[in-house]
mmCIF file of C-alpha atoms and ligand atoms in Angstrom:
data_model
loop_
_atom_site.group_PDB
_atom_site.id
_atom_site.type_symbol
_atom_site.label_atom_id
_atom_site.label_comp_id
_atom_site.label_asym_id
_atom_site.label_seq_id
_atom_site.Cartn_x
_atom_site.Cartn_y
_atom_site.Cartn_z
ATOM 1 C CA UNK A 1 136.624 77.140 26.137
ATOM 2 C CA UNK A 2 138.728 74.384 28.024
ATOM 3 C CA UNK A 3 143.014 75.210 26.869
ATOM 4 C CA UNK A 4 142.316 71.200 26.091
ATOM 5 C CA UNK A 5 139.797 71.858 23.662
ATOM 6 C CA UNK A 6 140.761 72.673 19.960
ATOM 7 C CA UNK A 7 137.989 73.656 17.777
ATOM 8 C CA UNK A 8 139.113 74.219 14.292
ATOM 9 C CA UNK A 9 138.167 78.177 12.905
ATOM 10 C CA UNK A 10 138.432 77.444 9.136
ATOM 11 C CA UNK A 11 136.154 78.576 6.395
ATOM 12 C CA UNK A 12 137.079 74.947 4.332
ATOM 13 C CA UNK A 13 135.864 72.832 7.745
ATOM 14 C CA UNK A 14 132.797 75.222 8.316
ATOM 15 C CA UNK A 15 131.740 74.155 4.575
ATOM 16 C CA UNK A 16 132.685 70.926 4.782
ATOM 17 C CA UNK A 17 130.765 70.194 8.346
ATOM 18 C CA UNK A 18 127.844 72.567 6.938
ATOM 19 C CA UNK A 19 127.322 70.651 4.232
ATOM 20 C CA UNK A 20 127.364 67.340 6.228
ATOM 21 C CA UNK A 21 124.792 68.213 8.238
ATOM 22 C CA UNK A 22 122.272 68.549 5.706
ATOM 23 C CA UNK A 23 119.382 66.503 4.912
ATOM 24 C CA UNK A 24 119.948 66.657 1.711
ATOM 25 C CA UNK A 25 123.544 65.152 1.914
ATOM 26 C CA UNK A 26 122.858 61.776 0.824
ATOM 27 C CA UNK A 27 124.771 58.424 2.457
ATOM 28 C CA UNK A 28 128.027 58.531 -0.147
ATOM 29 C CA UNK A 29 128.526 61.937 0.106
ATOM 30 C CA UNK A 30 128.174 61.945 3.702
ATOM 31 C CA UNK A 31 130.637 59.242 4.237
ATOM 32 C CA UNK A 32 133.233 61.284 2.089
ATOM 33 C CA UNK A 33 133.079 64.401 3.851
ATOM 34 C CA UNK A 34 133.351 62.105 7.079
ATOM 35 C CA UNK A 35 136.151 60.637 5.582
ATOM 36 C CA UNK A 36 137.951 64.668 4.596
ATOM 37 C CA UNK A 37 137.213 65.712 7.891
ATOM 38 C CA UNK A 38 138.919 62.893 9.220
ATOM 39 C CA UNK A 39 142.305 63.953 7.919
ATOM 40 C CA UNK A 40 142.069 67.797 8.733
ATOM 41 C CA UNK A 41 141.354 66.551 12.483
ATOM 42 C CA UNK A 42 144.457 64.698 11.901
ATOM 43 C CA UNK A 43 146.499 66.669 10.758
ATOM 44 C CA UNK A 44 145.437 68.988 13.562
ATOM 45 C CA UNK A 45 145.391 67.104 16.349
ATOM 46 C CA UNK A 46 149.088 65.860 15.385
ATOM 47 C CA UNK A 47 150.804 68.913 15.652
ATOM 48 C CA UNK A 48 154.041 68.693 17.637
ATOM 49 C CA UNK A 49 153.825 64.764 17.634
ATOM 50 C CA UNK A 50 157.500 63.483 17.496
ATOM 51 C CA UNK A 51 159.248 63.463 14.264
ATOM 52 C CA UNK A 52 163.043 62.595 14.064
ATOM 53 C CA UNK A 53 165.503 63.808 11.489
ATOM 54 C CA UNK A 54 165.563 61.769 8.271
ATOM 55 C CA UNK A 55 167.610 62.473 5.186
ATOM 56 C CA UNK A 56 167.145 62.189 1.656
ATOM 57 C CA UNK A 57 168.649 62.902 -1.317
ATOM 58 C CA UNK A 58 166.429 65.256 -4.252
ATOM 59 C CA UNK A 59 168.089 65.452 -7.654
ATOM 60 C CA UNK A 60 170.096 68.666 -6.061
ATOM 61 C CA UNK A 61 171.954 67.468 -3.009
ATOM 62 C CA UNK A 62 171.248 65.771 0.358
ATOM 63 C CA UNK A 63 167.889 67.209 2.245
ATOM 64 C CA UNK A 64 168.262 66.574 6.017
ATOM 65 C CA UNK A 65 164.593 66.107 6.587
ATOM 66 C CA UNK A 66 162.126 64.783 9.718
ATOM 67 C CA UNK A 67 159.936 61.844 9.680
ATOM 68 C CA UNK A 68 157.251 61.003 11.932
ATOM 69 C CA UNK A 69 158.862 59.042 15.357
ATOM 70 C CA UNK A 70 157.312 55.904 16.403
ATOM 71 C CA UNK A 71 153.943 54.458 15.058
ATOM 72 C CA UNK A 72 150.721 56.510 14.829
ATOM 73 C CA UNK A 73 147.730 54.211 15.832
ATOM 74 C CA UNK A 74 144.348 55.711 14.762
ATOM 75 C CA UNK A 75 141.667 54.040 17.022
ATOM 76 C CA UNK A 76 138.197 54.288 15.359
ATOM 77 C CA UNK A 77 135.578 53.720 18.167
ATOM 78 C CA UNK A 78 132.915 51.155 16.052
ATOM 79 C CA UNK A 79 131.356 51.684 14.201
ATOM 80 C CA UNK A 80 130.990 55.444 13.426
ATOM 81 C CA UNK A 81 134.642 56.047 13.888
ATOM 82 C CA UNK A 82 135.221 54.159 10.782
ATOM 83 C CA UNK A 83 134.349 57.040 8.652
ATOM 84 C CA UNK A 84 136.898 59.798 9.558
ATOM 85 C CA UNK A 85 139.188 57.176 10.389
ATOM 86 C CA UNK A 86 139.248 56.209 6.963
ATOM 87 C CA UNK A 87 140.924 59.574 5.725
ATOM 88 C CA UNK A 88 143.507 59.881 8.940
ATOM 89 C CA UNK A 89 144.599 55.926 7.385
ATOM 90 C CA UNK A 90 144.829 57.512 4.082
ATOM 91 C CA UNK A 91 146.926 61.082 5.633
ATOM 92 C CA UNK A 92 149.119 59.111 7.899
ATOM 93 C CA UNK A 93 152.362 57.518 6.745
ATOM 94 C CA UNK A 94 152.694 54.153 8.375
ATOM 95 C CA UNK A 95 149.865 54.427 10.698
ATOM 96 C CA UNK A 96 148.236 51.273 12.184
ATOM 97 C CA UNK A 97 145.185 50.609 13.298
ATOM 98 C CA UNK A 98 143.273 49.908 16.477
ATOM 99 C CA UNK A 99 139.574 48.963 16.580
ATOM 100 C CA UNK A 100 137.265 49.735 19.692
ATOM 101 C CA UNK A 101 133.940 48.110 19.594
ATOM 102 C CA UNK A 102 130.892 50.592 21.777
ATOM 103 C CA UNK A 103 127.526 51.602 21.554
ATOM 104 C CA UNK A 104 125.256 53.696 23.441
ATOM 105 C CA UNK A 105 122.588 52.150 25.098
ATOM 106 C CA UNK A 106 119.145 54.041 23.735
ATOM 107 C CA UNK A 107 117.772 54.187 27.012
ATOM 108 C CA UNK A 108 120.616 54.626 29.406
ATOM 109 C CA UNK A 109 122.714 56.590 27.285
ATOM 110 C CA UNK A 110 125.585 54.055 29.393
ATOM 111 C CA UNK A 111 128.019 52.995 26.337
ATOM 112 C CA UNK A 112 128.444 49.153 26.132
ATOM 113 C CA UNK A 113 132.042 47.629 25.010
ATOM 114 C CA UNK A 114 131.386 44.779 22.638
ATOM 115 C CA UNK A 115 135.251 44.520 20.586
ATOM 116 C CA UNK A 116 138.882 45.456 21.736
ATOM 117 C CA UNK A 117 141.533 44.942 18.937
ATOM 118 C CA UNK A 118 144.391 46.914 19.222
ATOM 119 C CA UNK A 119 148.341 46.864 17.461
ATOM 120 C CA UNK A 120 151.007 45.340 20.260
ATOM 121 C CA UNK A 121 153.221 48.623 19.852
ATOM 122 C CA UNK A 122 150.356 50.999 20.026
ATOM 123 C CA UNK A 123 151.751 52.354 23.575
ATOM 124 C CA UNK A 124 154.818 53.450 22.079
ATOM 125 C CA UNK A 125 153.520 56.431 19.512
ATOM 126 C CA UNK A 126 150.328 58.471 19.371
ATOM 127 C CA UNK A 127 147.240 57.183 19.273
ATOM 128 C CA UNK A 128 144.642 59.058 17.924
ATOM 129 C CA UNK A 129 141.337 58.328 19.238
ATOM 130 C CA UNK A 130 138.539 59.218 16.891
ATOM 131 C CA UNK A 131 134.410 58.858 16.300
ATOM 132 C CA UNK A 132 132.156 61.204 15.055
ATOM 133 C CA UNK A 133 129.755 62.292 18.009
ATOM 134 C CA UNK A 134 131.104 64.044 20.739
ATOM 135 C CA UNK A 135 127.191 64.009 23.007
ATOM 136 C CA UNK A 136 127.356 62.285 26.421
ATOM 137 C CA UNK A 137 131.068 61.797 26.474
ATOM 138 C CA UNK A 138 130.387 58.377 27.903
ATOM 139 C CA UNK A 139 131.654 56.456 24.466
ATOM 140 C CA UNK A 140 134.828 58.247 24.253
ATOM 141 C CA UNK A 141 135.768 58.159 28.097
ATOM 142 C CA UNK A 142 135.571 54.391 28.173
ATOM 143 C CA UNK A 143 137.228 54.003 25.222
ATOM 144 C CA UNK A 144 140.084 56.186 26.502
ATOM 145 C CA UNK A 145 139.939 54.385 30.005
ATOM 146 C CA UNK A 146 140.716 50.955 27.837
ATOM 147 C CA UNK A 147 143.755 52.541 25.846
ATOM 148 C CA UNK A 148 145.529 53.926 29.300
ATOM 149 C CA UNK A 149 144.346 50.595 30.526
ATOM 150 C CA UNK A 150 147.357 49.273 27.337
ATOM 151 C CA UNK A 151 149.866 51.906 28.746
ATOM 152 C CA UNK A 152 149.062 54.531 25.981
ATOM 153 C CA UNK A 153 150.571 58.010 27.419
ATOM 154 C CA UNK A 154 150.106 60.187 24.500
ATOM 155 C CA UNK A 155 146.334 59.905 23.322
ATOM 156 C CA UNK A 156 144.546 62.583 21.183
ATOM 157 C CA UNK A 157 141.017 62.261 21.206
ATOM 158 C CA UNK A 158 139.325 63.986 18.027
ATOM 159 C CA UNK A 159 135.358 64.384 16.491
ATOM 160 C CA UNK A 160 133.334 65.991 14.273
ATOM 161 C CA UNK A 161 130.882 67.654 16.483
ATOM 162 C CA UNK A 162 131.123 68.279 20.194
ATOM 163 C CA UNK A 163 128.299 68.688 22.563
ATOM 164 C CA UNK A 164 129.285 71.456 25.793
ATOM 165 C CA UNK A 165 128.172 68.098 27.967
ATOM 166 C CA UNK A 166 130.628 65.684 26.386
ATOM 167 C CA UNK A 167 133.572 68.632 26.479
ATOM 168 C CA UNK A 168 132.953 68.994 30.011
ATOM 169 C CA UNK A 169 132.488 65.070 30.793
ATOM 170 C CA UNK A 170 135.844 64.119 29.074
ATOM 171 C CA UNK A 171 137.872 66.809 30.152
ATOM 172 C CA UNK A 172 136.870 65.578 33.770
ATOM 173 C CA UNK A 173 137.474 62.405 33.023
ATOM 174 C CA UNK A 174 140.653 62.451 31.085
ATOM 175 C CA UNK A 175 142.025 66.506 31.931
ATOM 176 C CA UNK A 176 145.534 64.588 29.903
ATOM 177 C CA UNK A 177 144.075 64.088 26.587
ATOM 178 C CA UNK A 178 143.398 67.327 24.399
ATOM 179 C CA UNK A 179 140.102 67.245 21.910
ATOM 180 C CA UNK A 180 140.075 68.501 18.741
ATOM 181 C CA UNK A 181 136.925 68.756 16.843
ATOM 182 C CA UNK A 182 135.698 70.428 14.149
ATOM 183 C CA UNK A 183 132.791 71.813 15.644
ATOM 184 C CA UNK A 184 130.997 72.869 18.742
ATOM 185 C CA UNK A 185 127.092 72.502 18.661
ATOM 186 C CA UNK A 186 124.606 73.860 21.712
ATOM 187 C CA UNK A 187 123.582 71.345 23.890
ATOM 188 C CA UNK A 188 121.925 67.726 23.961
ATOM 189 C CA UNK A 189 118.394 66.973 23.661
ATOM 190 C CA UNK A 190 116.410 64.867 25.801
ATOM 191 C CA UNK A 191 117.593 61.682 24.013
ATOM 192 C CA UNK A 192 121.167 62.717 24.299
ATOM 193 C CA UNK A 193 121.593 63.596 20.783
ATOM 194 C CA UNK A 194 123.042 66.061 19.776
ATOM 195 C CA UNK A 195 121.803 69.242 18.332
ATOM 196 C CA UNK A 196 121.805 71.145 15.952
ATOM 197 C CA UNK A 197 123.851 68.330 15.338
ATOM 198 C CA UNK A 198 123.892 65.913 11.988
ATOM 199 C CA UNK A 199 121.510 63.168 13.428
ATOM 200 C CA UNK A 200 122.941 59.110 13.994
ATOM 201 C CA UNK A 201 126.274 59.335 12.265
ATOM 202 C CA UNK A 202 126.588 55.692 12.248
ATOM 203 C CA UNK A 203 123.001 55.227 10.502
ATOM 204 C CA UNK A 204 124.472 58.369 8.291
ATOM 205 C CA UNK A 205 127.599 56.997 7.156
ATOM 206 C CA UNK A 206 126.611 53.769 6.418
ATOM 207 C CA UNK A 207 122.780 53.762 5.252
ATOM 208 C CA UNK A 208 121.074 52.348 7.793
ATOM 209 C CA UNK A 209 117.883 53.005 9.605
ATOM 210 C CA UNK A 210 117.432 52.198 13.422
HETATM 211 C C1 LIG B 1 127.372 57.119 18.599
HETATM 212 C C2 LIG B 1 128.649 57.849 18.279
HETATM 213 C C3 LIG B 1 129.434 57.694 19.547
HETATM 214 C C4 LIG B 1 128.359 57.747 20.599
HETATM 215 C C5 LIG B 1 128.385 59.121 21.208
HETATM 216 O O1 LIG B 1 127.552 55.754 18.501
HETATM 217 O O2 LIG B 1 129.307 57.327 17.141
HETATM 218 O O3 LIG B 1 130.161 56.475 19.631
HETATM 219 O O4 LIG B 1 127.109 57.537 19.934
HETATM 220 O O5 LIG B 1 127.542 59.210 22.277
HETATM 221 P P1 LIG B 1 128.048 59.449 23.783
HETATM 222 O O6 LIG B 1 129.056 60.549 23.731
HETATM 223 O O7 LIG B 1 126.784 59.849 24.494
HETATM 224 O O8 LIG B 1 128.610 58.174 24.294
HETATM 225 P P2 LIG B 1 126.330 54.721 18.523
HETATM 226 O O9 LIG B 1 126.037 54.269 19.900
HETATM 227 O O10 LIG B 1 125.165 55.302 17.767
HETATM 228 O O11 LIG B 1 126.922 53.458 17.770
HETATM 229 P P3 LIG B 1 127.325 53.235 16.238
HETATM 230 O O12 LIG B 1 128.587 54.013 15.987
HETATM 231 O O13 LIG B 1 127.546 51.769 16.178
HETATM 232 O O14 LIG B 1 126.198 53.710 15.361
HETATM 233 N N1 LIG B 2 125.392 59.717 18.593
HETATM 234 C C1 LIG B 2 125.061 60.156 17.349
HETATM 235 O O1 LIG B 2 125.295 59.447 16.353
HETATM 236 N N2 LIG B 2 124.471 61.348 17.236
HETATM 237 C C2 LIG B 2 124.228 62.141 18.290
HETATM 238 O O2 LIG B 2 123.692 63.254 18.100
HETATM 239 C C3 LIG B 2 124.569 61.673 19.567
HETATM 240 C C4 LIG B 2 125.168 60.460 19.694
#
């Protein structure tokens, strides 16, 4: 595996992704554990972000602390993204958020760039990039092309399931932006999904049928 690739080895995330790929996992429950896996990537992938001392005073005496430095903007790419993005919010003390509208063309497999919304001071602090699927790697390269486009520097792409194809694409495409996911499958199928995979996330998260 790629040094830029973290894959998280933990018996809670093996359960939690397990469980999510079921069948029988039905929509809310789905969108939950999308939602918990969104703040262990976070937590994660923002090891050794920059924190700056900060102190506070408990009932004792004076605790010279650290707080995070600079903002933390999560960047969901739409609509999938939404889900795990929703836990990082909930993690992440004063995090803002960015918004990056893509699909994935059925037949091309080419992602398409329908919304760009993103905080003015998002260049100055982490951003961490996040949607569910991993497959391709064509989603998440564009959508990191678009942040370095806004001057990010320090960009931490994270997911739920990676395929080897997507790894390799995005590594090759952005070799300065480490992964962290939360689970590597085997390959694509001929439709570029991937498997064994979970299925559509978006169509899982949120109920709908294509
Ligand atoms: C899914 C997923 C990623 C993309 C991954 O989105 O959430 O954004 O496919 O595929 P890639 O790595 O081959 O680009 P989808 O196009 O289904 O859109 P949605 O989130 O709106 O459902
Ligand atoms: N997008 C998904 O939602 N699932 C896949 O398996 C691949 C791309």
């Amino acid at each position: 595996m790629s040094d830029n690739v973290h894959l998280i080895d933990h018996p809670l995330v093996g359960h939690l992704q397990t469980e999510m790929r079921s069948l029988d996992t039905a929509t809310d429950r789905f969108r939950s554990i999308a939602e918990k896996l969104g703040a262990i990537l976070a937590y994660e992938a923002l090891r050794g972000a920059p924190s700056k001392p900060h102190t506070v005073n408990t009932p004792m005496e004076p605790y010279e602390g650290v707080q995070l430095a600079g903002p933390i903007t999560i960047v969901p790419i739409l609509r999938a993204g939404m889900g795990p993005a929703a836990g990082m919010a909930r993690l992440i003390p004063g995090s803002q958020v960015g918004h990056i509208g893509m699909f994935r063309d059925e037949k091309s497999l080419t992602p398409v760039s329908y919304y760009v919304k993103l905080p003015a001071s998002i260049a100055q602090g982490v951003v961490l990039l996040v949607d569910p699927m991993l497959a391709t790697g064509g989603s998440a390269s564009a959508a990191a092309h678009v942040l370095k486009q806004k001057g990010c520097k320090d960009i931490r792409f994270t997911c739920l399931l990676a395929a080897p194809e997507g790894i390799e694409r995005f590594n090759a495409d952005h070799p300065d932006v480490p992964i962290t996911t939360s689970a590597i499958d085997r390959q694509l199928n001929e439709k570029g999904y991937i498997v064994p995979g979970l299925g559509d996330a978006g169509d899982r998260i949120y109920g709908t049928v294509e």
